[in-house]
Tab-separated table of C-alpha atoms and ligand atoms in Angstrom:
chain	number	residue	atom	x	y	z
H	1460	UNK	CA	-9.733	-0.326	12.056
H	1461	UNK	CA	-7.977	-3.449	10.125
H	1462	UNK	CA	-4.523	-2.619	9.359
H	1463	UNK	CA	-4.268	-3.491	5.592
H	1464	UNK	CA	-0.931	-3.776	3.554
H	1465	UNK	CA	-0.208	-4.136	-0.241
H	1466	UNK	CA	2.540	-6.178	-1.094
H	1467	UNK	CA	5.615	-5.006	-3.086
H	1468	UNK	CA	5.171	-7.291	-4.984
H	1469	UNK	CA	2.299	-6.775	-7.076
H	1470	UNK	CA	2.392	-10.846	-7.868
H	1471	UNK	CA	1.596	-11.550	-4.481
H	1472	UNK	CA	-0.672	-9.075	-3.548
H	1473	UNK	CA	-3.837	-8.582	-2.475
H	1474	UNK	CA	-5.673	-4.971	-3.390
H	1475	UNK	CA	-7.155	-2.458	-0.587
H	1476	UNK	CA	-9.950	-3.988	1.541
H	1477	UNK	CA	-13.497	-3.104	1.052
H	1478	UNK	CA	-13.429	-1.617	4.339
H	1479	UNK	CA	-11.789	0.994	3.001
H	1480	UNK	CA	-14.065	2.195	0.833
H	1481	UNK	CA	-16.812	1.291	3.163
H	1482	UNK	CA	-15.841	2.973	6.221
H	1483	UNK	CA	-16.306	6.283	7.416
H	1484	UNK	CA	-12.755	5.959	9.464
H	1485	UNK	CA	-10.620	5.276	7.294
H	1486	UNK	CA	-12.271	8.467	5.143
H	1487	UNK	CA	-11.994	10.118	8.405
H	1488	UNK	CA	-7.850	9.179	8.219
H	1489	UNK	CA	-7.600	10.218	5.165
H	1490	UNK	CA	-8.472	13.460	5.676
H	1491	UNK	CA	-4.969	14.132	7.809
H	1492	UNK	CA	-2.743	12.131	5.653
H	1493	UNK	CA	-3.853	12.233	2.288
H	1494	UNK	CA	-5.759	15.201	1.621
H	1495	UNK	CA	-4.042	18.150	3.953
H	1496	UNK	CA	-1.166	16.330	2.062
H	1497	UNK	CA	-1.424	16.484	-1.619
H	1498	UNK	CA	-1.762	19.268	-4.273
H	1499	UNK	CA	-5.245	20.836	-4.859
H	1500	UNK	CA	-6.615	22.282	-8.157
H	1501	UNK	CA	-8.168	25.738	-7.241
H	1502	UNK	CA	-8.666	27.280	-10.618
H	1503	UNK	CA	-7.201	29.040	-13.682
H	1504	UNK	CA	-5.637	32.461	-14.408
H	1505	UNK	CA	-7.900	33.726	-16.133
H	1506	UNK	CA	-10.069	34.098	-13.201
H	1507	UNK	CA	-7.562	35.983	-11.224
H	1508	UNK	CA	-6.186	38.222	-13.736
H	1509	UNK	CA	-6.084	42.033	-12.606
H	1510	UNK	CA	-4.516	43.968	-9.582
H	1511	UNK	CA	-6.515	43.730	-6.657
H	1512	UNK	CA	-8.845	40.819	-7.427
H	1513	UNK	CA	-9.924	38.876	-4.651
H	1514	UNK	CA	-11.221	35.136	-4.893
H	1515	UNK	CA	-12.307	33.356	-2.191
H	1516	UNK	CA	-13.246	30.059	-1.987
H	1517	UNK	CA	-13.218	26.743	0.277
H	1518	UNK	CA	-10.504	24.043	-0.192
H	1519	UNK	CA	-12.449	20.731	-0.654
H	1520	UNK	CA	-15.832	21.553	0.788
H	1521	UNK	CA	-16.767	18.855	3.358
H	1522	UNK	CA	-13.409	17.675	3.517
H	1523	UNK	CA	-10.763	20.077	4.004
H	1524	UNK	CA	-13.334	22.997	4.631
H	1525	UNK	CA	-10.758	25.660	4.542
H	1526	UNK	CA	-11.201	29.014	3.678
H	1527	UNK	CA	-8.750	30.756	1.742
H	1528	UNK	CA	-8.304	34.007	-0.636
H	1529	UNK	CA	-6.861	34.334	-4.028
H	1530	UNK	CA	-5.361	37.782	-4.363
H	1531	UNK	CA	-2.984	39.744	-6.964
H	1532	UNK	CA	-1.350	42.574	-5.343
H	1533	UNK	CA	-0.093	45.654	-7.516
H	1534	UNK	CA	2.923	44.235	-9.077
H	1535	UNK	CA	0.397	41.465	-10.654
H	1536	UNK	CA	2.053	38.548	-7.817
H	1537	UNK	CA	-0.549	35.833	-6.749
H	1538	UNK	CA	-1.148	34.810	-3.107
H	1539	UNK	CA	-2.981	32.211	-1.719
H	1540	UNK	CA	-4.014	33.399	1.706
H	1541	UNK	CA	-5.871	32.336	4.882
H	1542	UNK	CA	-9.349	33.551	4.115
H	1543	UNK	CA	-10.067	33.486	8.275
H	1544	UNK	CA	-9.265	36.891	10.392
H	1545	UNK	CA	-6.590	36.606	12.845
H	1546	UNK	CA	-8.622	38.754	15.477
H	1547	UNK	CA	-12.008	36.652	15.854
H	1548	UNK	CA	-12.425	34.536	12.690
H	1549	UNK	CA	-14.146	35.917	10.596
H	1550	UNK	CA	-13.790	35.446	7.169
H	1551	UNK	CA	-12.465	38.020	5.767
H	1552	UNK	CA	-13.824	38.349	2.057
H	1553	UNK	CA	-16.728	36.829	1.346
H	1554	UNK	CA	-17.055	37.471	-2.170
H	1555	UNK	CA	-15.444	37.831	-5.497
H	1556	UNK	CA	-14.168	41.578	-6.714
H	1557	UNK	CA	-11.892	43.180	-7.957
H	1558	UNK	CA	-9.806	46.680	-7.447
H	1559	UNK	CA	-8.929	46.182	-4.279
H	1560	UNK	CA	-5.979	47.669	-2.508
H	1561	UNK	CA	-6.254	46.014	0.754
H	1562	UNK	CA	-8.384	43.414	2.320
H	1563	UNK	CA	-10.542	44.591	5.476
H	1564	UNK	CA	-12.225	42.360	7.793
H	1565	UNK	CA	-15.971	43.269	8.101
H	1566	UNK	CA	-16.403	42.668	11.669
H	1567	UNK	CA	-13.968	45.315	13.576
H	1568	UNK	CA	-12.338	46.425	10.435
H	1569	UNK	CA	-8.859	44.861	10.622
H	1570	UNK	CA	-6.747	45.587	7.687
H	1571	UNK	CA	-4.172	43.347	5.676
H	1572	UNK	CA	-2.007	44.697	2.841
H	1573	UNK	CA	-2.913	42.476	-0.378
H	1574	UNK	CA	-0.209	39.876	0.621
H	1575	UNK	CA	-1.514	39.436	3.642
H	1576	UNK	CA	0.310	41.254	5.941
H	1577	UNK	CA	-1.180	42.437	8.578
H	1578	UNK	CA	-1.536	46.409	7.819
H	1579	UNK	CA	-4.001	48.247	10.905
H	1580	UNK	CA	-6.757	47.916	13.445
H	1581	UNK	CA	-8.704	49.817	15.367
H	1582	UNK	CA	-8.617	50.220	19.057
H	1583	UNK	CA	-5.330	47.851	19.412
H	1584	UNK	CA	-3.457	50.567	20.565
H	1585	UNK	CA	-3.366	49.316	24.621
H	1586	UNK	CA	-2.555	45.387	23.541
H	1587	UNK	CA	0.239	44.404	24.540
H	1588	UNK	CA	3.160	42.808	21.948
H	1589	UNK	CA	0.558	43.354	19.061
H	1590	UNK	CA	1.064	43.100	15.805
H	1591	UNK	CA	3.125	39.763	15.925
H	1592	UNK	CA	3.623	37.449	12.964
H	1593	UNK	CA	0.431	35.489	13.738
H	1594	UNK	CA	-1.772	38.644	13.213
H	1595	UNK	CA	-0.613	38.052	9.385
H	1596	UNK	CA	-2.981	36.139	7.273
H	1597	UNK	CA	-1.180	32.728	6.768
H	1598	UNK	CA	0.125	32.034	3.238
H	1599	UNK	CA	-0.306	28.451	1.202
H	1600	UNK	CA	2.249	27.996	-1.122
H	1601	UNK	CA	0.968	28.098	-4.723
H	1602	UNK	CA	1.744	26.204	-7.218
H	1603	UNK	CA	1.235	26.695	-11.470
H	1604	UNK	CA	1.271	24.466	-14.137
H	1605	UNK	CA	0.489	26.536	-17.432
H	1606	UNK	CA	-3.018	28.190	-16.690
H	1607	UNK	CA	-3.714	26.197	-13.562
H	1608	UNK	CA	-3.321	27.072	-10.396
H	1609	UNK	CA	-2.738	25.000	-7.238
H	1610	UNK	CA	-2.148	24.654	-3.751
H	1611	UNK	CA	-1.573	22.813	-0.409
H	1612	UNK	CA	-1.633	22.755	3.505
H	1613	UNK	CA	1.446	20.540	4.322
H	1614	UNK	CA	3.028	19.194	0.922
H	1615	UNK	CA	4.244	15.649	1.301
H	1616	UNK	CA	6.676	16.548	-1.870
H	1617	UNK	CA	7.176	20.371	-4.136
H	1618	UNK	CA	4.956	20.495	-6.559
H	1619	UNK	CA	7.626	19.799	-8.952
H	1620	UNK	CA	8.295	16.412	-7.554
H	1621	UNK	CA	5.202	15.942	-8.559
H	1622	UNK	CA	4.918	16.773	-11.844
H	1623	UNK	CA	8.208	16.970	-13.178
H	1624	UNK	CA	7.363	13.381	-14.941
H	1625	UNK	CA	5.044	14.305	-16.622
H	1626	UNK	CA	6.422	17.721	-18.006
H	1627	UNK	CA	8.903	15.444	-19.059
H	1628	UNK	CA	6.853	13.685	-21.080
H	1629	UNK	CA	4.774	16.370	-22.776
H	1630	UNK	CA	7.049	19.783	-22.717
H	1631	UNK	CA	6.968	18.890	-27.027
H	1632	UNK	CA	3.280	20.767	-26.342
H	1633	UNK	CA	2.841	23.888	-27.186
H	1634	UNK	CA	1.756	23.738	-23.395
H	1635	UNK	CA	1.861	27.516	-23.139
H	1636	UNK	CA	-0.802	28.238	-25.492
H	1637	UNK	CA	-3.240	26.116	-23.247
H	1638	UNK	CA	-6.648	28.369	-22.521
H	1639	UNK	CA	-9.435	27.016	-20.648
H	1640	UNK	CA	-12.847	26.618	-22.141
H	1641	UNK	CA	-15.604	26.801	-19.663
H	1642	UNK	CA	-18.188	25.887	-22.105
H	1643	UNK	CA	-16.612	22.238	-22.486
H	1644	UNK	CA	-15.981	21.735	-18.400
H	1645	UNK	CA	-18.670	20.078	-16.235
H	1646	UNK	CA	-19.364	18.301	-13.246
H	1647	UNK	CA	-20.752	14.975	-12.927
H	1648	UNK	CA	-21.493	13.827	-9.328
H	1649	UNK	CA	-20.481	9.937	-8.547
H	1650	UNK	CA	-22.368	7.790	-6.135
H	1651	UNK	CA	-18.865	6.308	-4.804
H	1652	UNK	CA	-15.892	6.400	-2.730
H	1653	UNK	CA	-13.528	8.846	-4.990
H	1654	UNK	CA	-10.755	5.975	-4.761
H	1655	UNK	CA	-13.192	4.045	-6.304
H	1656	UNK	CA	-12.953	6.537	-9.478
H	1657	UNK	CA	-9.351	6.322	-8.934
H	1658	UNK	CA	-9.180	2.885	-9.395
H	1659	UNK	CA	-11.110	2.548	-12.272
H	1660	UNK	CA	-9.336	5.363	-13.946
H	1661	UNK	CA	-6.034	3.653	-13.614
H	1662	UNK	CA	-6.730	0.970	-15.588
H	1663	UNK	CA	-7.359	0.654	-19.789
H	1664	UNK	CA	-7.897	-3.154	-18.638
H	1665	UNK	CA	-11.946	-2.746	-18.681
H	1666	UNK	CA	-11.573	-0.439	-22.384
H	1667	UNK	CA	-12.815	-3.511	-24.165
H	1668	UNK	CA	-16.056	-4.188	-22.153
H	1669	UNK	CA	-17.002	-1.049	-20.892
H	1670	UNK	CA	-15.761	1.172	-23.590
H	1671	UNK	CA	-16.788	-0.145	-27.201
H	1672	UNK	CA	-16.060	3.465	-28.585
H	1673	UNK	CA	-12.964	4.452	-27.035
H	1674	UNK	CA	-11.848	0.541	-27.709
H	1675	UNK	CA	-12.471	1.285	-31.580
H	1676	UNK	CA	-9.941	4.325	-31.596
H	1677	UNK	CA	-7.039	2.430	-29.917
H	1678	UNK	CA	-5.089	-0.188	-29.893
H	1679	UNK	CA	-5.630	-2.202	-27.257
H	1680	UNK	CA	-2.630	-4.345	-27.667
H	1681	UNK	CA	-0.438	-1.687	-27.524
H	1682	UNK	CA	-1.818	0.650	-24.158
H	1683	UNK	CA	1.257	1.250	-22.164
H	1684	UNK	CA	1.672	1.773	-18.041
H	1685	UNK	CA	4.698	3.676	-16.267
H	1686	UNK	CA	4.992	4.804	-12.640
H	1687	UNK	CA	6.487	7.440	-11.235
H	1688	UNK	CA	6.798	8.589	-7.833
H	1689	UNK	CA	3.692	10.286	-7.189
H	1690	UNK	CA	1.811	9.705	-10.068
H	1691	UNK	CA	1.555	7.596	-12.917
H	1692	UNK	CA	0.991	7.530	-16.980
H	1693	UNK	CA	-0.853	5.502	-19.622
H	1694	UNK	CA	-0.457	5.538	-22.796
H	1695	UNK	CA	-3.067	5.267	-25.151
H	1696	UNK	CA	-1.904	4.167	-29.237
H	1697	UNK	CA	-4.438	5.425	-31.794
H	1698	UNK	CA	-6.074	3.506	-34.078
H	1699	UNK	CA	-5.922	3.574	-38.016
H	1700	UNK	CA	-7.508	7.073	-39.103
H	1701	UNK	CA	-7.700	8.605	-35.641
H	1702	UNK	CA	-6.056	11.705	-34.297
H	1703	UNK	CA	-2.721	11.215	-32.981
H	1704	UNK	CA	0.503	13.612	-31.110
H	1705	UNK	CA	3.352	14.040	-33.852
H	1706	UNK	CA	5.938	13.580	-30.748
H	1707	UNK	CA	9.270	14.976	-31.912
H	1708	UNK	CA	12.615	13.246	-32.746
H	1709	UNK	CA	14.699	12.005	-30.154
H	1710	UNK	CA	11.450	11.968	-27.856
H	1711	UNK	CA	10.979	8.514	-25.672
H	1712	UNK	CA	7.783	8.178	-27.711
H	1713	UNK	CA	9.142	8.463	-31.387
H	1714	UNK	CA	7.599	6.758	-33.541
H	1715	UNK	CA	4.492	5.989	-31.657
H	1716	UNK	CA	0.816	7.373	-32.666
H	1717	UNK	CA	-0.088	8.091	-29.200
H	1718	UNK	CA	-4.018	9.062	-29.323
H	1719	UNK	CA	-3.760	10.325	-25.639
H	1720	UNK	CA	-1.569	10.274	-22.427
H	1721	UNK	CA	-3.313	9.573	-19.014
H	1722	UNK	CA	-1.163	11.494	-16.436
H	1723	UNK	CA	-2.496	10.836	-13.137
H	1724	UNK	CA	-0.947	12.379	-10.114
H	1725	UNK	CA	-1.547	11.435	-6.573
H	1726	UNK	CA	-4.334	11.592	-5.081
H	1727	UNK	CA	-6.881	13.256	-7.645
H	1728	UNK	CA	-5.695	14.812	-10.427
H	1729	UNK	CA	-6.060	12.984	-13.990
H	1730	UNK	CA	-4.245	15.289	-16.765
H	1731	UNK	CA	-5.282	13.955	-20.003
H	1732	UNK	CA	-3.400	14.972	-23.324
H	1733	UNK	CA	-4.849	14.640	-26.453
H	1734	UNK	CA	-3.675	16.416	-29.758
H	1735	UNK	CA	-6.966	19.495	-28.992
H	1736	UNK	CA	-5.357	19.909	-25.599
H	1737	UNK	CA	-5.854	18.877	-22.023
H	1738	UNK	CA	-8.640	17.371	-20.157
H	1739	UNK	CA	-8.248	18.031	-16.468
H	1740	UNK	CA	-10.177	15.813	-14.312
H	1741	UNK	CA	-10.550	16.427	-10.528
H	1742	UNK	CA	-12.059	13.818	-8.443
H	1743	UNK	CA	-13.078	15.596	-5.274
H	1744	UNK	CA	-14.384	13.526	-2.378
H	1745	UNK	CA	-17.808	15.056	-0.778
H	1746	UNK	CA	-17.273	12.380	1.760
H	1747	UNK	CA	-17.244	8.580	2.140
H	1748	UNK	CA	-19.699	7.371	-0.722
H	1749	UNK	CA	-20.041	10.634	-2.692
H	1750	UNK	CA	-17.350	12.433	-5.146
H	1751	UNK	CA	-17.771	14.966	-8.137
H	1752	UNK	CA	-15.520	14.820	-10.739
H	1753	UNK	CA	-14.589	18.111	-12.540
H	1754	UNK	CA	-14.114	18.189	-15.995
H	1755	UNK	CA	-11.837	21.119	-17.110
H	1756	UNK	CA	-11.131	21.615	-20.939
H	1757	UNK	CA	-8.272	23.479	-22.374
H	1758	UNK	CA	-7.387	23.515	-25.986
H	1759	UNK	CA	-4.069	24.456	-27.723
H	1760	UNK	CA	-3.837	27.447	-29.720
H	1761	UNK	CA	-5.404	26.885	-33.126
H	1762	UNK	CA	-7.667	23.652	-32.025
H	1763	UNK	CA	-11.020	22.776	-30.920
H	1764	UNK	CA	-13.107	20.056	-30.349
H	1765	UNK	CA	-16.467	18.403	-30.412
H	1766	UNK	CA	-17.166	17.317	-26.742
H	1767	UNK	CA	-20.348	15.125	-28.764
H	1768	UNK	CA	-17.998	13.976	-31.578
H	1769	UNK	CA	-14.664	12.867	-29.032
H	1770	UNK	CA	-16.951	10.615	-26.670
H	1771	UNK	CA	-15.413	12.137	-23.509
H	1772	UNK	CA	-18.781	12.171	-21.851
H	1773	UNK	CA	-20.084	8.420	-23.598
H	1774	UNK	CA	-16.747	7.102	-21.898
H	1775	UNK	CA	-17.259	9.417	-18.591
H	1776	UNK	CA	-21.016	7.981	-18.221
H	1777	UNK	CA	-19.988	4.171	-18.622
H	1778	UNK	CA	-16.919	4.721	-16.113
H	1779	UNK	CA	-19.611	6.052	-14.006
H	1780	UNK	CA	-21.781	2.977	-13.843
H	1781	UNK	CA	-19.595	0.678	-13.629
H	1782	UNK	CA	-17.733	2.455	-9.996
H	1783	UNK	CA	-21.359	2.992	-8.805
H	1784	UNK	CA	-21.480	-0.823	-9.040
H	1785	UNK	CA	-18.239	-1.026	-6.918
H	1786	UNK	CA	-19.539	0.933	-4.452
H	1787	UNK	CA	-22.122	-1.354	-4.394
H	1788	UNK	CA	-20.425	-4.772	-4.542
H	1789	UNK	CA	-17.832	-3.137	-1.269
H	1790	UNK	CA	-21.194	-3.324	0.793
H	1791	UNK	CA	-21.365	-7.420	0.266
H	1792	UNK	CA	-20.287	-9.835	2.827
H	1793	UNK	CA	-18.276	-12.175	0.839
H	1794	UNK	CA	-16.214	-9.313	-1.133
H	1795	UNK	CA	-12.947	-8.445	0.628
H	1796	UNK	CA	-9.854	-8.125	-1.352
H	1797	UNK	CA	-9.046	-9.101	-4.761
H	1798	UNK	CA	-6.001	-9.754	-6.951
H	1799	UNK	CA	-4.346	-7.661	-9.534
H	1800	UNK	CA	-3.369	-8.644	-13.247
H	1801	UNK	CA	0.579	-7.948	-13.518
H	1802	UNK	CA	0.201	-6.503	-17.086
H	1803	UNK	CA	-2.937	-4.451	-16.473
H	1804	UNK	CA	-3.143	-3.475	-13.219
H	1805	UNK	CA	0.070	-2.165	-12.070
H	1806	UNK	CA	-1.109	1.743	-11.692
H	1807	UNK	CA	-3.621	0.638	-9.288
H	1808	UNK	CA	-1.020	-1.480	-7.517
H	1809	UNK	CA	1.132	1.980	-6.928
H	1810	UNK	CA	-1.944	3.913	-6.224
H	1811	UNK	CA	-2.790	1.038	-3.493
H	1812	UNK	CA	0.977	1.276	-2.255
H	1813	UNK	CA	1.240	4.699	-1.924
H	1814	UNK	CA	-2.348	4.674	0.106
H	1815	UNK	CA	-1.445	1.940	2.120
H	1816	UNK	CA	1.809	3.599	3.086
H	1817	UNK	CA	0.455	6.889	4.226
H	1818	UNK	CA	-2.519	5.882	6.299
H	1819	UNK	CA	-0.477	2.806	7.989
H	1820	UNK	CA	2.261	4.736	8.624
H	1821	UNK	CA	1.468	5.827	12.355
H	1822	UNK	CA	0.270	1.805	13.163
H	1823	UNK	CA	4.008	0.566	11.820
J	2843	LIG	S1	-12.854	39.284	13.326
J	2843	LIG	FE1	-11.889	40.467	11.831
J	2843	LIG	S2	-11.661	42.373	12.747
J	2843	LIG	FE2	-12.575	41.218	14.270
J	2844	LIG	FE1	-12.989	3.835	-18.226
C-alpha cells in the first residue's frame, strides 16, 4: 500500500490518492482505525422506551459486524451490551421485545441480569473459578445527544469531545423538544466509496453547479467553514424570503440569517440544522464501492416540514450523481491526486488530515 500524506498546509497540498478509494486495503485498514474508532448512530429513544425492552441489532453490517443488545433495566437505565453469549456464542436475543426481566441465552439457557451481568447457568456447578468477570456480557459505552443514541468499541475521544462544538453552536435550540419522524427518514444506497460522500458533503463549493435550487435559497458569497477537532461546520446564509434561525443576542452568529448549519463529525455523521429541526445523515460504508446514507428527520416542537417543498431529496439525488461519477473517475489511469481551493475546500482538507493521520500512523 502507498503511504500517502496531506500536507499541513492546505496551500501545498495534495488531496487523498485514488487508491484510496479504489482499494480494498486501505478499506480493509480502515476498518481497525477508523471505524472500531469513532461514534456510531444506533437509533432513537423512542424505540427503546419501556423496562425490559430488548433491541438487538448489528453495528455496521459488513463492516464492524458486531452484535450487540439495547436494553432498559427496571430503573428505566440504558445499556448497550454484547449481544454474543459468553459460554459458546450464541447470540443471545435475536429479536426485538419487550417486558423482559432478564436476558437468557437460547442454547443452554445461560442467564444475564438486564445489565448484563452474568446472573445463572445450568450444570456449571463442577467448573472450576466460574462465574468470573468475562462470563458478563461486555458493555459499550453509550452515548446521547437529545433523542439519539450512540455508541463505540474503542473511542479515539468522549463523545463530548466530539460534539461539544457543535452544542456550542446550537444549545439556542429548543434541542430538547427534538422528536424523530420516521415518515420523513429514508435510505438511499450510493454506488461509492462513503469518503467519497464525505467529501462531497464537505464542500458548498459545487452549490452553484450542482445545486441550482439550494443555490437560489443562499447566499453563496457568504457560506462560511470552521474546523474543529473532530468535526467540522458550514454555514449556510439564507437568501431574501427564505426561512432562517433567529440566533439569540450575544450568540457568535448574531446578526446572521443562517438558513442551515452543516455539523459534520468524524467519520460519518452530518447533523444538519435548519429552523424545522435536524436532519441526521449517516453515511454507512457496505464496503469499498458501496455506502447507504440514512436520512433521519426530527422536527422541533411546533414545526413541520414538506420533505417535497424543502428539496432535501432534489439536493440528495444530484449529490448522488455527481460522487457516483467520482467513483468512477478514481478507476482512471491518469487521475491521482488533486489540489484543494484554500477558501472552499478547507473541511475536506481536515477530513483528509485527520484520515491520513490515523491510517499512517503505524507506517510513521
Ligand atoms: S451459548 Fe449461550 S448458553 Fe450456551
Ligand atoms: Fe451537494
Amino acid at each position: 500500500m502507498e503511504i500517502f500524506h496531506i500536507d499541513e498546509d492546505i496551500r501545498k497540498s495534495d488531496t487523498l490518492p485514488s487508491s484510496f478509494y479504489r482499494e480494498r486495503e486501505w478499506f480493509e485498514r480502515s476498518i481497525s482505525e477508523i471505524w472500531e474508532k469513532c461514534w456510531i448512530f444506533i437509533g432513537n429513544n423512542t424505540d427503546q422506551a419501556p423496562v425490559g425492552t430488548l433491541t438487538p441489532m448489528v453495528l455496521l453490517p459488513d463492516v464492524l459486524n458486531e452484535p450487540v443488545v439495547l436494553s432498559t433495566d427496571s430503573d428505566g437505565e440504558v445499556y448497550c451490551l454484547s449481544n454474543v453469549c459468553t459460554h459458546r456464542g450464541k447470540l443471545v436475543v435475536s429479536s426485538s421485545c419487550s417486558g423482559q426481566r432478564i436476558l437468557r441465552c437460547g442454547y443452554h439457557g445461560r442467564c444475564f441480569r438486564l445489565n448484563g451481568t452474568f446472573k445463572s447457568m445450568p450444570e456449571f456447578d463442577q467448573t472450576e473459578n466460574f462465574p468470573t468477570e468475562r462470563d458478563h456480557l461486555k458493555q459499550l459505552p453509550l452515548a446521547t445527544f437529545f433523542p439519539l443514541y450512540f455508541t463505540s468499541i474503542n473511542p479515539l475521544a468522549s463523545f463530548a469531545t466530539f460534539i461539544q462544538p457543535m452544542l456550542d453552536r446550537v444549545s439556542f435550540l429548543p434541542l430538547h423538544t427534538l422528536t424523530f419522524n420516521p415518515d420523513a427518514s429514508k435510505d438511499f444506497d450510493v454506488r461509492a466509496h462513503w469518503a467519497l460522500y464525505v467529501d462531497n458533503y464537505l464542500e458548498g463549493f459545487h452549490i452553484p453547479f450542482v445545486h441550482p435550487a439550494l443555490n437560489q435559497a443562499i447566499e453563496f458569497e457568504k457560506y462560511e467553514y470552521h474546523l474543529f477537532e473532530w468535526g467540522n461546520l458550514q454555514i449556510g446564509v439564507a437568501a431574501d424570503d427564505e426561512p432562517y434561525f433567529n440566533t439569540p443576542k450575544g450568540h457568535v452568529d448574531e446578526g446572521k440569517k443562517i438558513y442551515a448549519y452543516y455539523f459534520w463529525i468524524f467519520p460519518n455523521l452530518m447533523f444538519n440544522f435548519y429552523p424545522w429541526g435536524l436532519s441526521l445523515n449517516v453515511v454507512e460504508p457496505k464496503g469499498h464501492k458501496m455506502t447507504v446514507v440514512k436520512f433521519r428527520s426530527y422536527y422541533f416542537e411546533g414545526t413541520s416540514f414538506d420533505r417535497e417543498k424543502n428539496q432535501l431529496d432534489v439536493t440528495e439525488l444530484e449529490d448522488e450523481e455527481v460522487v457516483e461519477s467520482v467513483q468512477m473517475g478514481m478507476q482512471g489511469r491518469y487521475y491521482n491526486r488533486g489540489r484543494y481551493s484554500v477558501n472552499m475546500e478547507i473541511n475536506v482538507h481536515h477530513f483528509h488530515r485527520i484520515i491520513s493521520n490515523l491510517l499512517n500512523k503505524q507506517k510513521d
